[in-house]
CSV table of C-alpha atoms in Angstrom, one decimal:
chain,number,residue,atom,x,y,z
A,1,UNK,CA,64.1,72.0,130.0
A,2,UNK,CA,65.9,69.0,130.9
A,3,UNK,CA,67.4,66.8,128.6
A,4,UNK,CA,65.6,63.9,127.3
A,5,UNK,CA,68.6,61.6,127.6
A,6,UNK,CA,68.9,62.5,132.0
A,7,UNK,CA,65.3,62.1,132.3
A,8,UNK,CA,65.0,58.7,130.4
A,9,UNK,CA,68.3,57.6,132.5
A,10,UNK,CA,66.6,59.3,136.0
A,11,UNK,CA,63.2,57.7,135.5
A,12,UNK,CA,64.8,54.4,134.8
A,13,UNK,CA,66.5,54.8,138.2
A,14,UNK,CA,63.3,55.6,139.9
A,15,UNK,CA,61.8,52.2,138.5
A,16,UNK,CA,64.8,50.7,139.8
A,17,UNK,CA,64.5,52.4,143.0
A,18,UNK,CA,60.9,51.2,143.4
A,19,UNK,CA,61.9,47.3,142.3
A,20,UNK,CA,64.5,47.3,145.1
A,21,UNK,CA,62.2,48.6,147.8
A,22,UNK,CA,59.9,45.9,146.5
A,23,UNK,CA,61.7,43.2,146.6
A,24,UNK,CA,63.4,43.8,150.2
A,25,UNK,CA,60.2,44.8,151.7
A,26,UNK,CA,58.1,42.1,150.5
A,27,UNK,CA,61.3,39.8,149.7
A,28,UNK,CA,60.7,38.7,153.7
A,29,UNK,CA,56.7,38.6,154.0
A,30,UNK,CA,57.2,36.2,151.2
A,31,UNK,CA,59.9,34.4,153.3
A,32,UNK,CA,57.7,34.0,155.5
A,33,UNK,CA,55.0,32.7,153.6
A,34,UNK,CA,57.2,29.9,152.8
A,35,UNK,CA,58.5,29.0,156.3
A,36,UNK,CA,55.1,29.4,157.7
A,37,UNK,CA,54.1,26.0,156.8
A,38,UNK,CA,57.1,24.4,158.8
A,39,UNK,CA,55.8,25.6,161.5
A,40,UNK,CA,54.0,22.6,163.7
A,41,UNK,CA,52.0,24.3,166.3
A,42,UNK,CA,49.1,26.5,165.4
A,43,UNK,CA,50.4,29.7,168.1
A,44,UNK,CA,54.0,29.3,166.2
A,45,UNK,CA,52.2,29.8,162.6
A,46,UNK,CA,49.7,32.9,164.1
A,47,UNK,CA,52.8,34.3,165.5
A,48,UNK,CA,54.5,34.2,162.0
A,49,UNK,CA,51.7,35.7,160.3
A,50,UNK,CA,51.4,38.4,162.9
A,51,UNK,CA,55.0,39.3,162.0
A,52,UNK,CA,54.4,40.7,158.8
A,53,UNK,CA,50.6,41.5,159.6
A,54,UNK,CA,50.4,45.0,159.6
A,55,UNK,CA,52.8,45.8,157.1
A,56,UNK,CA,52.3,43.0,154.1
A,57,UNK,CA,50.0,44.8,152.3
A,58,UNK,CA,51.9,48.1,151.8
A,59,UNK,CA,54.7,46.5,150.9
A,60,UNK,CA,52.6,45.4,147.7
A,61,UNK,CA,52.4,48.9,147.5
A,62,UNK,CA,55.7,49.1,146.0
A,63,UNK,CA,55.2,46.6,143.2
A,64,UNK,CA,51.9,48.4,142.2
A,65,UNK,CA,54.3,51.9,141.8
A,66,UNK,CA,57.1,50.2,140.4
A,67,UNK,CA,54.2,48.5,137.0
A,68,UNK,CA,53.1,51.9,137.2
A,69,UNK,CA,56.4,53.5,136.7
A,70,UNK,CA,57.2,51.0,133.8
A,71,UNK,CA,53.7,51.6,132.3
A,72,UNK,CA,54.3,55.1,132.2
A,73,UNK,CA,57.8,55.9,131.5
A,74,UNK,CA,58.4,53.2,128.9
A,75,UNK,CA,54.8,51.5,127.5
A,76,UNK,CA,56.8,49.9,124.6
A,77,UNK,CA,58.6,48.0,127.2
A,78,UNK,CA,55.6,47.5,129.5
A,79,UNK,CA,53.2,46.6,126.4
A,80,UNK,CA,56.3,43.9,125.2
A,81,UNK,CA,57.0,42.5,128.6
A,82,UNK,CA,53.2,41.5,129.8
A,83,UNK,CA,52.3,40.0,126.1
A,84,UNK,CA,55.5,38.1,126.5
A,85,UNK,CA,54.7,36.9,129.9
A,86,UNK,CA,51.1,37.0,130.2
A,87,UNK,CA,50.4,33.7,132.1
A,88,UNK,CA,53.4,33.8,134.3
A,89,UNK,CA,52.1,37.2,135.2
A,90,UNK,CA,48.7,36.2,135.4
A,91,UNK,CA,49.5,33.6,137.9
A,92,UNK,CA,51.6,35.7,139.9
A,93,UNK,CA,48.2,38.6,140.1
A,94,UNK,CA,46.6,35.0,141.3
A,95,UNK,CA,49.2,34.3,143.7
A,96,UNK,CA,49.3,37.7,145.6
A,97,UNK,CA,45.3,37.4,145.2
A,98,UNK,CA,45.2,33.7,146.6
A,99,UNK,CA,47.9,35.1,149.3
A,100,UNK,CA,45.9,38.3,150.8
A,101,UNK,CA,42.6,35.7,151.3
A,102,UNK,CA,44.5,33.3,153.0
A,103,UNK,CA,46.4,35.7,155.2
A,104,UNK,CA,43.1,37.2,155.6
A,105,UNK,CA,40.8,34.1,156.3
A,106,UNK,CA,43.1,31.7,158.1
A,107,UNK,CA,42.1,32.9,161.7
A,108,UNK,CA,38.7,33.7,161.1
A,109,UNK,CA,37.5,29.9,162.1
A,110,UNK,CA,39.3,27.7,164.9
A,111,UNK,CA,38.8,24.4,162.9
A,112,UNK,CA,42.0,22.9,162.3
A,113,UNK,CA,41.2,21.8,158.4
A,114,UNK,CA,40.1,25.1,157.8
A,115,UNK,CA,43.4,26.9,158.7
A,116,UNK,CA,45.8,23.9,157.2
A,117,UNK,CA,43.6,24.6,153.5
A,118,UNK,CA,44.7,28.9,154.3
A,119,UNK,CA,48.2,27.9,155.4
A,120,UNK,CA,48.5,25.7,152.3
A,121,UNK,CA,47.3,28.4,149.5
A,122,UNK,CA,49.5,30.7,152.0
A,123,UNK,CA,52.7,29.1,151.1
A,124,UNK,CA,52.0,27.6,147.5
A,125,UNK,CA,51.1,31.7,146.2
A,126,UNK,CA,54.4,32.7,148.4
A,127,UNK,CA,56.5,30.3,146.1
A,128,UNK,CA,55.0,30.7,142.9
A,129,UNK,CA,55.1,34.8,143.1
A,130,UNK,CA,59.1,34.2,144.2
A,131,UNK,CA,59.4,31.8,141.4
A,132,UNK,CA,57.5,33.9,138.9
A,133,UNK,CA,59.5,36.7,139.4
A,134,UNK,CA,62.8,34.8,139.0
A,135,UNK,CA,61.5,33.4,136.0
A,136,UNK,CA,60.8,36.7,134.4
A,137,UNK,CA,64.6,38.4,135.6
A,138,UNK,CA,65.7,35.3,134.5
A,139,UNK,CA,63.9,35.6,130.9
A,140,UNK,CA,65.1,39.1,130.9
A,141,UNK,CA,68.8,38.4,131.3
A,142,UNK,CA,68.8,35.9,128.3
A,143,UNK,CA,66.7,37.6,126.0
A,144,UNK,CA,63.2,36.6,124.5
A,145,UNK,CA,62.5,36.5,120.6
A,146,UNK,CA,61.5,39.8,119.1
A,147,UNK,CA,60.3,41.5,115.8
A,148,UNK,CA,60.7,44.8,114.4
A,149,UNK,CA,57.4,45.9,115.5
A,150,UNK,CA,58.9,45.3,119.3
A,151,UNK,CA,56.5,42.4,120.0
A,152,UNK,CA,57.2,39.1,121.0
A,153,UNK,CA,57.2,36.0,118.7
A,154,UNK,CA,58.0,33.2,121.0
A,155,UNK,CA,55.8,30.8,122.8
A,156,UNK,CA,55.1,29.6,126.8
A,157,UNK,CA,57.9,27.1,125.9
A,158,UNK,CA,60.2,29.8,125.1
A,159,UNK,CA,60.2,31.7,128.2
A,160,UNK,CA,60.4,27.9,130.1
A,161,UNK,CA,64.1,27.2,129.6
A,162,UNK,CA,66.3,26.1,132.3
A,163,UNK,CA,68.6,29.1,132.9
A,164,UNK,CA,65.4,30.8,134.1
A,165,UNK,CA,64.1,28.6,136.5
A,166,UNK,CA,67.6,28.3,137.6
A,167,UNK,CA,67.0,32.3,138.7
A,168,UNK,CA,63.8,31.5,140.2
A,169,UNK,CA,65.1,28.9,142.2
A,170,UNK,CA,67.7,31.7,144.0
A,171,UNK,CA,64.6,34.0,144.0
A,172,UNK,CA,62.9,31.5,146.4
A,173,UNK,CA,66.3,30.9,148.4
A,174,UNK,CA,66.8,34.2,148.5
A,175,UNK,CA,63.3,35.2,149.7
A,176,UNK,CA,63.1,32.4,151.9
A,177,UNK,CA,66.4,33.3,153.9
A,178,UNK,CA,65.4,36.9,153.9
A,179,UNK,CA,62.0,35.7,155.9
A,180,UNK,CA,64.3,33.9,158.3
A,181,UNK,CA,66.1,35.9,159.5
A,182,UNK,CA,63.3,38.6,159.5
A,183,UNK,CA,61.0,36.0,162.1
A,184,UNK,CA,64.4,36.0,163.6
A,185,UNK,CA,64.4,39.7,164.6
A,186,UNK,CA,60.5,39.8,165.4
A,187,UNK,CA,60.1,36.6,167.8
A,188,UNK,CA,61.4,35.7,170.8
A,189,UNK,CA,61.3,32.9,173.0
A,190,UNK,CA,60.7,29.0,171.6
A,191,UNK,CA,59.7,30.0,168.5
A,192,UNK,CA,62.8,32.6,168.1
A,193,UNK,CA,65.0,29.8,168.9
A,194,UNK,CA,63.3,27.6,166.7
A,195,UNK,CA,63.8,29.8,164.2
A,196,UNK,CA,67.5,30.0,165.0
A,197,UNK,CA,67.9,26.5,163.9
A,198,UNK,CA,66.0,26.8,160.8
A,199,UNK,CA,67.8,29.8,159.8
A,200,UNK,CA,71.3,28.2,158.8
A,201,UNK,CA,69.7,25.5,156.4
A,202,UNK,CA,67.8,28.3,154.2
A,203,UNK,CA,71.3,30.4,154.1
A,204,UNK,CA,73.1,27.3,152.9
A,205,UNK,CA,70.4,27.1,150.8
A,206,UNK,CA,70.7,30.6,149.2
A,207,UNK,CA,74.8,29.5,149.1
A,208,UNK,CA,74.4,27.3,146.7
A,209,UNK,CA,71.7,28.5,144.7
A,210,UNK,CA,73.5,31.9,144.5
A,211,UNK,CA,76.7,29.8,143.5
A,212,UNK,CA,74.9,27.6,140.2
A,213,UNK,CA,73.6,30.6,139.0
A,214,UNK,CA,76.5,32.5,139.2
A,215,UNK,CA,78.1,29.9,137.1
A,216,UNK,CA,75.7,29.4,135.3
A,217,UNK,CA,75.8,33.3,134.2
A,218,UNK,CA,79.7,33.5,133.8
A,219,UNK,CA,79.3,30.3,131.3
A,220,UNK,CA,76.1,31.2,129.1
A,221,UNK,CA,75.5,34.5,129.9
A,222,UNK,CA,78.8,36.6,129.2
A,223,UNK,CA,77.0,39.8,128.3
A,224,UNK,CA,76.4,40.1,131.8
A,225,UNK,CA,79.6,40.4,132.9
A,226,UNK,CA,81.1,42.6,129.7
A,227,UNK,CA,80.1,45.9,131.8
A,228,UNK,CA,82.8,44.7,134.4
A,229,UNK,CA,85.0,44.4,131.7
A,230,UNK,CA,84.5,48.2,130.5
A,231,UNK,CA,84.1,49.5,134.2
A,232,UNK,CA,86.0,47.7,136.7
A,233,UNK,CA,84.7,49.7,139.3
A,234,UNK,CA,81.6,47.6,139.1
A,235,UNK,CA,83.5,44.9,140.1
A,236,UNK,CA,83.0,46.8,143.9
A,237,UNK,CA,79.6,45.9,143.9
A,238,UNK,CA,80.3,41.9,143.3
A,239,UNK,CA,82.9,42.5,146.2
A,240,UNK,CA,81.1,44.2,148.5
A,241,UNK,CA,77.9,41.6,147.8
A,242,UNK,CA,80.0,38.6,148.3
A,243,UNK,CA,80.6,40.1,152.1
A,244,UNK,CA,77.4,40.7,152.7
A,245,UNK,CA,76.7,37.1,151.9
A,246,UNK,CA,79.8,36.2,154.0
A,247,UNK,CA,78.2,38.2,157.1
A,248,UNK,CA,74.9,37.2,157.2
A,249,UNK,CA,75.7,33.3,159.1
A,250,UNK,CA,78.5,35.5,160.9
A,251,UNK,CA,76.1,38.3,162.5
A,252,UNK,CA,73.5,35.2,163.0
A,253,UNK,CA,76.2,33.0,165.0
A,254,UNK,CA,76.4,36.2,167.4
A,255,UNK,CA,72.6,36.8,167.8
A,256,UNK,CA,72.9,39.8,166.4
A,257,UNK,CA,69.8,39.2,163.9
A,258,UNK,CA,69.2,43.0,163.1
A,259,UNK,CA,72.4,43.4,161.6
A,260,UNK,CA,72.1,40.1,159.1
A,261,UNK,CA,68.8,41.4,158.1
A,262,UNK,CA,70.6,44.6,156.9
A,263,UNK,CA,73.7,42.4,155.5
A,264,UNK,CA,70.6,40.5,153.8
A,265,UNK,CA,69.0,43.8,152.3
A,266,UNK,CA,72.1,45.0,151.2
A,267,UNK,CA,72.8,41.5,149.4
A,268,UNK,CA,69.4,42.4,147.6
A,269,UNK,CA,70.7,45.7,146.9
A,270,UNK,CA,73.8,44.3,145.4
A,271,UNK,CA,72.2,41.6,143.2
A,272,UNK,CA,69.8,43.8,141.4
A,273,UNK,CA,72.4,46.2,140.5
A,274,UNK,CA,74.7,44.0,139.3
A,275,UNK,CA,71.1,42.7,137.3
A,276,UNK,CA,71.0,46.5,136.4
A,277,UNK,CA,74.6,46.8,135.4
A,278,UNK,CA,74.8,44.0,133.1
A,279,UNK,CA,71.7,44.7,131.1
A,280,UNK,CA,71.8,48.6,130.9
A,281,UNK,CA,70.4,50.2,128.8
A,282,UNK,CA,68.9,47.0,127.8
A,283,UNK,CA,65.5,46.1,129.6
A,284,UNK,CA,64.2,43.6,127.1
A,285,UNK,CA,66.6,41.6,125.1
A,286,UNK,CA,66.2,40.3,121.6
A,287,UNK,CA,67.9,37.2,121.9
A,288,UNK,CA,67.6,37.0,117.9
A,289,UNK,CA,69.1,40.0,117.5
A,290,UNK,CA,70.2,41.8,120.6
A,291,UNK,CA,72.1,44.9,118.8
A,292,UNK,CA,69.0,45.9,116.6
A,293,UNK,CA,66.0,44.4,118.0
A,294,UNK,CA,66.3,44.9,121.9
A,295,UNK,CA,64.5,47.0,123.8
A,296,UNK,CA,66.1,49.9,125.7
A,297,UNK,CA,65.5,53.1,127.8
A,298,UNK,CA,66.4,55.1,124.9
A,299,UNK,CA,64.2,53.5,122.3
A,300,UNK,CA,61.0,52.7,124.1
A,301,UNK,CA,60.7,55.7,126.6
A,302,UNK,CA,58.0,58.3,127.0
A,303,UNK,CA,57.9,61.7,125.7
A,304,UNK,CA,59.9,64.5,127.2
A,305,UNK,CA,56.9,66.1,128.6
A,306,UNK,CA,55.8,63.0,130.2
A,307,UNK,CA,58.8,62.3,131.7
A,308,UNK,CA,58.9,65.6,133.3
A,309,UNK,CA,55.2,65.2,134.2
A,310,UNK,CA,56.2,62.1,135.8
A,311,UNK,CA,59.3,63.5,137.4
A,312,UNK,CA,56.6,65.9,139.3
A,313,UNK,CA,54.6,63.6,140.4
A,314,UNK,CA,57.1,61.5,141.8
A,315,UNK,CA,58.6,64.5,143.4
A,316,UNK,CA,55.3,64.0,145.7
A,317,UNK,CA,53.8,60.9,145.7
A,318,UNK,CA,57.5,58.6,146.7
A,319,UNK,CA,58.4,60.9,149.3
A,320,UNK,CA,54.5,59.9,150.6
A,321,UNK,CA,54.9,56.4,150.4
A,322,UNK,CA,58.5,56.7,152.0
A,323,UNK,CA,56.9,58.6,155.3
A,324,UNK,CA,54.0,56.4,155.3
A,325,UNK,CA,56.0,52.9,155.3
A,326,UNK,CA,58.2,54.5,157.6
A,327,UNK,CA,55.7,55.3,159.8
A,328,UNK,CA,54.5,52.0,159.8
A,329,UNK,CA,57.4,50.5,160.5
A,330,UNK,CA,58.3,52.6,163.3
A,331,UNK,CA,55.2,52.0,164.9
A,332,UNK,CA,55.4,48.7,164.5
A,333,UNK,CA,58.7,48.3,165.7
A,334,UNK,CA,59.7,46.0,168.0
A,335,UNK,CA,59.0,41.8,169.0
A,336,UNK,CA,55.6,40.5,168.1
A,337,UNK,CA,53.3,39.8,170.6
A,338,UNK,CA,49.3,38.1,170.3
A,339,UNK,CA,46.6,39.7,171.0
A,340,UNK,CA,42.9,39.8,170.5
A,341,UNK,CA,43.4,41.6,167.2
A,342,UNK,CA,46.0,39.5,165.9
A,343,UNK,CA,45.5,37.3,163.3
């Protein structure tokens, strides 16, 4: 049997795992969403949304394994976590809801009012799920209130603090250069060098968001940074992420758009393992009383035979959803082009 302690520790890197493929995957169809409305001609915005067409909705995928990973690996943490952001959460299942229908309906009449209402909802439910989700890391990083019982004692005002939005805001930088430089490596022609010009503003964008916040952590949020203190090795990640930041305007000044999208993947990469590094083993903090009161991988996991349960099934089903989005993507490959079928 394996140890409850390495399955706790290897099911929280599965959730990880799932988050990051998550958030790079749909990071840019939510970039996207964002820059579509920018767009001025209606063949610009089709090309856009044909872009991320056939491949939007399974990346959604990954967000429904990663809740479903959470649920079932740590419930206490799942169960604490969605009372104590039930209506951000709710508008973010609106906001991916709101986003398939527009994505969905926006070509289906050729009345210009009809597609300006779809590209409208389009890019309001791409910002709110970006600034949702930064909201929530953000709440995550500085704690939420707490009882004994594990259960949340705040308020919507609580979880509406400055520090958070401040994350959210980088969210939707972040997402939004990501999408950039993504419509960058699908398009070609005007649009493509349209694109080109749009692409510096949202990376200065992200620059200065990613900046603030960093600031902004270092100042009020030392327990982030006390696991570089005990482990300067960490301190590699922070390095390497700052040149992958550095690299992204470099690669785009020399057109080579394929290699910033993987300098912008692996600034992802490096941002939620830093997140994951200055929070473990904490996943919900008390900010009452984080030493006692705060949730953990240890304190609110599953049962040994559930995590090995789990282990099996994931054994099967990611190695499934890792051929089938690789599949996709391979067939896929390649500039967008319209068609009859397109939306």
């Amino acid at each position: 049997m394996i140890p409850i302690y390495d399955l706790e520790f290897g099911w929280f890197t599965v959730f990880v795992l799932l988050v990051i493929g998550y958030v790079i995957l749909d990071g840019f169809d939510l970039g996207v969403g964002m820059l579509h409305l920018f767009a001025k001609q209606d063949q610009e915005r089709r090309l856009m949304l044909n872009s991320i067409g056939p491949v939007w909705d399974g990346n959604e995928v990954w967000l429904v394994t990663a809740g479903g990973a959470l649920f079932a690996g740590f419930p206490d943490i799942y169960a604490t976590m969605l009372s104590a952001f039930y209506m951000p959460v709710m508008i973010l299942l609106f906001g991916l809801m709101f986003r398939a229908v527009a994505i969905e309906f926006r070509s289906k009449q050729p009345m210009m009012w009809w597609r300006w209402t779809w590209d409208v909802v389009f890019f309001l439910g791409s910002v709110t799920i970006s600034l949702i989700l930064g909201l929530i890391i953000g709440n995550l990083i500085r704690g939420i209130p707490l009882d004994a019982n594990k259960e949340f004692i705040g308020t919507i005002e609580t979880i509406l603090d400055p520090y958070s939005f401040l994350v959210g805001l980088l969210t939707i930088s972040l997402f939004a250069m990501h999408g950039s430089i993504y419509i960058l490596m699908k398009t070609e022609g005007e649009l493509h060098d349209k694109m080109r010009n749009r692409t510096n503003p949202c990376i200065i964008f992200f620059i200065i968001m990613y900046a603030v916040t960093t600031m902004a952590t270092l100042i009020y949020m030392p327990h982030m940074i006390q696991a570089l203190h005990d482990r300067p090795i960490f301190f590699l990640i922070a390095v390497m992420n700052i040149i992958c930041v550095a690299n992204i305007p470099r690669e785009i000044y020399h057109g080579r758009d394929v290699r910033a999208f993987i300098s912008s993947c692996l600034n992802m990469i490096c941002l939620l393992a830093l997140y994951a590094i200055g929070t473990y083993p904490i996943v919900v903090r008390a900010i009452n009383d984080p030493a006692n009161l705060s949730l953990t991988i240890y304190n609110s996991s599953a049962s040994t035979l559930t995590l090995q349960i789990l282990f099996l099934m994931a054994f099967i089903g990611i190695p499934l959803v890792v051929a089938y989005t690789t599949a996709v993507y391979y067939i896929f490959r390649g500039k967008v082009n319209m068609d009859t079928h397109s939306y």
